[in-house]
Amino acid sequence: MGVIEEGARKSGILWLSLDRQRLAWHVWHDGAIYLVTGGGEQDLPRLAGAERVQVTLRSKDNGARLVVFEAAVEVVDQAAFPEAVAALAKERLNAPDAANLTARWATDSTVVRLTPQEPA
């Protein structure tokens, strides 16, 4: 297991370089990071339209920077990736509508996959 996978599995949060550094919750699933934005979920402006984003993972133990990397950004068809959506829903804490969470995401939110890229 590489440092990116290990860091993403151990901590449910990360930082994204968007209009500014943005904290986001996520899940690691099937070799990539998945996030949900919009529709009452975390506000991650311009993420869905980006080609790449810089991601920072920090240590869950002491908060120190663990790794910074570039990731390819891809909007996910939620119906085509039910396992990833289910993994996200499982990690969504304190959802006001837990029973209807994935239905709300399907109509109001965007699920995004971040695939770590090898350095050039």
PDB file of C-alpha atoms in Angstrom:
ATOM      1  CA  MET A   1       0.000   0.000   0.000  1.00  0.00           C
ATOM      2  CA  GLY A   2       1.443   3.358  -1.031  1.00  0.00           C
ATOM      3  CA  VAL A   3       1.540   6.485   1.092  1.00  0.00           C
ATOM      4  CA  ILE A   4      -1.420   8.053  -0.770  1.00  0.00           C
ATOM      5  CA  GLU A   5      -3.682   5.046  -0.275  1.00  0.00           C
ATOM      6  CA  GLU A   6      -2.603   4.594   3.332  1.00  0.00           C
ATOM      7  CA  GLY A   7      -3.137   8.274   4.134  1.00  0.00           C
ATOM      8  CA  ALA A   8      -6.514   8.400   2.399  1.00  0.00           C
ATOM      9  CA  ARG A   9      -7.707   5.244   4.160  1.00  0.00           C
ATOM     10  CA  LYS A  10      -6.619   6.374   7.627  1.00  0.00           C
ATOM     11  CA  SER A  11      -8.076   9.869   7.511  1.00  0.00           C
ATOM     12  CA  GLY A  12     -11.541  10.787   6.307  1.00  0.00           C
ATOM     13  CA  ILE A  13     -10.526  14.363   5.488  1.00  0.00           C
ATOM     14  CA  LEU A  14      -8.168  16.033   3.042  1.00  0.00           C
ATOM     15  CA  TRP A  15      -7.351  19.483   1.673  1.00  0.00           C
ATOM     16  CA  LEU A  16      -8.013  20.549  -1.925  1.00  0.00           C
ATOM     17  CA  SER A  17      -6.430  23.536  -3.680  1.00  0.00           C
ATOM     18  CA  LEU A  18      -9.426  25.191  -5.310  1.00  0.00           C
ATOM     19  CA  ASP A  19     -10.255  28.902  -5.029  1.00  0.00           C
ATOM     20  CA  ARG A  20      -8.436  28.504  -1.697  1.00  0.00           C
ATOM     21  CA  GLN A  21      -7.478  25.521   0.441  1.00  0.00           C
ATOM     22  CA  ARG A  22     -10.699  23.636   1.174  1.00  0.00           C
ATOM     23  CA  LEU A  23     -11.179  20.917   3.753  1.00  0.00           C
ATOM     24  CA  ALA A  24     -13.279  18.006   2.475  1.00  0.00           C
ATOM     25  CA  TRP A  25     -14.427  14.631   3.739  1.00  0.00           C
ATOM     26  CA  HIS A  26     -13.974  11.681   1.402  1.00  0.00           C
ATOM     27  CA  VAL A  27     -13.623   7.928   1.078  1.00  0.00           C
ATOM     28  CA  TRP A  28     -10.929   5.827  -0.557  1.00  0.00           C
ATOM     29  CA  HIS A  29     -12.570   3.254  -2.803  1.00  0.00           C
ATOM     30  CA  ASP A  30     -11.187   1.056  -5.557  1.00  0.00           C
ATOM     31  CA  GLY A  31      -7.914   2.960  -6.027  1.00  0.00           C
ATOM     32  CA  ALA A  32      -9.307   6.492  -5.918  1.00  0.00           C
ATOM     33  CA  ILE A  33     -10.696   9.191  -3.651  1.00  0.00           C
ATOM     34  CA  TYR A  34     -14.425   9.906  -3.876  1.00  0.00           C
ATOM     35  CA  LEU A  35     -16.147  13.090  -2.687  1.00  0.00           C
ATOM     36  CA  VAL A  36     -19.630  14.539  -2.866  1.00  0.00           C
ATOM     37  CA  THR A  37     -20.294  18.240  -3.384  1.00  0.00           C
ATOM     38  CA  GLY A  38     -23.342  20.480  -3.703  1.00  0.00           C
ATOM     39  CA  GLY A  39     -26.975  19.848  -2.862  1.00  0.00           C
ATOM     40  CA  GLY A  40     -26.542  20.586   0.818  1.00  0.00           C
ATOM     41  CA  GLU A  41     -23.211  18.791   1.033  1.00  0.00           C
ATOM     42  CA  GLN A  42     -19.720  20.292   1.234  1.00  0.00           C
ATOM     43  CA  ASP A  43     -19.124  23.274  -1.019  1.00  0.00           C
ATOM     44  CA  LEU A  44     -16.172  22.569  -3.319  1.00  0.00           C
ATOM     45  CA  PRO A  45     -16.384  25.322  -5.951  1.00  0.00           C
ATOM     46  CA  ARG A  46     -15.095  24.539  -9.426  1.00  0.00           C
ATOM     47  CA  LEU A  47     -13.996  21.014  -8.484  1.00  0.00           C
ATOM     48  CA  ALA A  48     -16.447  19.293 -10.836  1.00  0.00           C
ATOM     49  CA  GLY A  49     -15.217  21.368 -13.792  1.00  0.00           C
ATOM     50  CA  ALA A  50     -11.495  20.964 -13.100  1.00  0.00           C
ATOM     51  CA  GLU A  51      -9.201  18.568 -14.938  1.00  0.00           C
ATOM     52  CA  ARG A  52      -6.744  18.279 -12.056  1.00  0.00           C
ATOM     53  CA  VAL A  53      -6.531  19.344  -8.435  1.00  0.00           C
ATOM     54  CA  GLN A  54      -3.768  19.407  -5.846  1.00  0.00           C
ATOM     55  CA  VAL A  55      -4.584  17.207  -2.832  1.00  0.00           C
ATOM     56  CA  THR A  56      -2.953  17.348   0.596  1.00  0.00           C
ATOM     57  CA  LEU A  57      -3.280  14.462   3.020  1.00  0.00           C
ATOM     58  CA  ARG A  58      -2.324  15.001   6.631  1.00  0.00           C
ATOM     59  CA  SER A  59      -1.495  12.526   9.363  1.00  0.00           C
ATOM     60  CA  LYS A  60      -4.506  11.560  11.454  1.00  0.00           C
ATOM     61  CA  ASP A  61      -2.203  11.211  14.465  1.00  0.00           C
ATOM     62  CA  ASN A  62      -0.511  14.612  14.560  1.00  0.00           C
ATOM     63  CA  GLY A  63      -1.883  16.662  11.654  1.00  0.00           C
ATOM     64  CA  ALA A  64       1.497  16.903   9.916  1.00  0.00           C
ATOM     65  CA  ARG A  65       1.537  16.999   6.122  1.00  0.00           C
ATOM     66  CA  LEU A  66       1.816  13.438   4.929  1.00  0.00           C
ATOM     67  CA  VAL A  67       1.780  13.849   1.145  1.00  0.00           C
ATOM     68  CA  VAL A  68       0.809  16.382  -1.527  1.00  0.00           C
ATOM     69  CA  PHE A  69      -0.088  15.134  -5.011  1.00  0.00           C
ATOM     70  CA  GLU A  70      -1.960  15.971  -8.191  1.00  0.00           C
ATOM     71  CA  ALA A  71      -5.146  14.081  -8.958  1.00  0.00           C
ATOM     72  CA  ALA A  72      -7.233  13.803 -12.113  1.00  0.00           C
ATOM     73  CA  VAL A  73     -10.811  14.964 -11.523  1.00  0.00           C
ATOM     74  CA  GLU A  74     -13.773  13.074 -12.976  1.00  0.00           C
ATOM     75  CA  VAL A  75     -17.492  13.534 -12.313  1.00  0.00           C
ATOM     76  CA  VAL A  76     -19.003  10.121 -11.618  1.00  0.00           C
ATOM     77  CA  ASP A  77     -22.291   8.815 -12.975  1.00  0.00           C
ATOM     78  CA  GLN A  78     -23.757   7.816  -9.622  1.00  0.00           C
ATOM     79  CA  ALA A  79     -25.935   5.063 -11.124  1.00  0.00           C
ATOM     80  CA  ALA A  80     -22.876   3.460 -12.735  1.00  0.00           C
ATOM     81  CA  PHE A  81     -20.852   3.445  -9.486  1.00  0.00           C
ATOM     82  CA  PRO A  82     -23.259   2.306  -6.757  1.00  0.00           C
ATOM     83  CA  GLU A  83     -20.485   0.800  -4.622  1.00  0.00           C
ATOM     84  CA  ALA A  84     -18.609   4.117  -4.468  1.00  0.00           C
ATOM     85  CA  VAL A  85     -21.801   6.019  -3.649  1.00  0.00           C
ATOM     86  CA  ALA A  86     -22.640   3.475  -0.932  1.00  0.00           C
ATOM     87  CA  ALA A  87     -19.141   3.851   0.533  1.00  0.00           C
ATOM     88  CA  LEU A  88     -19.585   7.639   0.602  1.00  0.00           C
ATOM     89  CA  ALA A  89     -23.023   7.354   2.208  1.00  0.00           C
ATOM     90  CA  LYS A  90     -21.653   5.040   4.890  1.00  0.00           C
ATOM     91  CA  GLU A  91     -19.061   7.656   5.863  1.00  0.00           C
ATOM     92  CA  ARG A  92     -21.472  10.623   5.782  1.00  0.00           C
ATOM     93  CA  LEU A  93     -21.860  11.563   9.437  1.00  0.00           C
ATOM     94  CA  ASN A  94     -24.928  13.301  10.838  1.00  0.00           C
ATOM     95  CA  ALA A  95     -26.890  13.440   7.596  1.00  0.00           C
ATOM     96  CA  PRO A  96     -30.280  15.019   8.310  1.00  0.00           C
ATOM     97  CA  ASP A  97     -31.927  12.681   5.802  1.00  0.00           C
ATOM     98  CA  ALA A  98     -29.896   9.486   6.114  1.00  0.00           C
ATOM     99  CA  ALA A  99     -32.711   7.303   4.735  1.00  0.00           C
ATOM    100  CA  ASN A 100     -32.926   9.388   1.532  1.00  0.00           C
ATOM    101  CA  LEU A 101     -29.301  10.451   1.289  1.00  0.00           C
ATOM    102  CA  THR A 102     -28.322   8.733  -1.963  1.00  0.00           C
ATOM    103  CA  ALA A 103     -31.596   9.737  -3.639  1.00  0.00           C
ATOM    104  CA  ARG A 104     -30.890  13.376  -2.739  1.00  0.00           C
ATOM    105  CA  TRP A 105     -27.354  13.071  -4.059  1.00  0.00           C
ATOM    106  CA  ALA A 106     -28.649  11.637  -7.338  1.00  0.00           C
ATOM    107  CA  THR A 107     -30.796  14.719  -7.957  1.00  0.00           C
ATOM    108  CA  ASP A 108     -28.950  17.537  -6.153  1.00  0.00           C
ATOM    109  CA  SER A 109     -25.266  16.652  -5.704  1.00  0.00           C
ATOM    110  CA  THR A 110     -22.194  15.725  -7.710  1.00  0.00           C
ATOM    111  CA  VAL A 111     -19.961  12.771  -6.893  1.00  0.00           C
ATOM    112  CA  VAL A 112     -16.358  13.269  -7.968  1.00  0.00           C
ATOM    113  CA  ARG A 113     -13.506  10.771  -8.285  1.00  0.00           C
ATOM    114  CA  LEU A 114      -9.937  11.945  -7.730  1.00  0.00           C
ATOM    115  CA  THR A 115      -7.375   9.599  -9.237  1.00  0.00           C
ATOM    116  CA  PRO A 116      -3.823  10.186  -8.007  1.00  0.00           C
ATOM    117  CA  GLN A 117      -1.405  10.955 -10.857  1.00  0.00           C
ATOM    118  CA  GLU A 118       2.209   9.908 -11.093  1.00  0.00           C
ATOM    119  CA  PRO A 119       4.642  12.829 -11.012  1.00  0.00           C
ATOM    120  CA  ALA A 120       5.826  13.947 -14.440  1.00  0.00           C
TER     121      ALA A 120
END
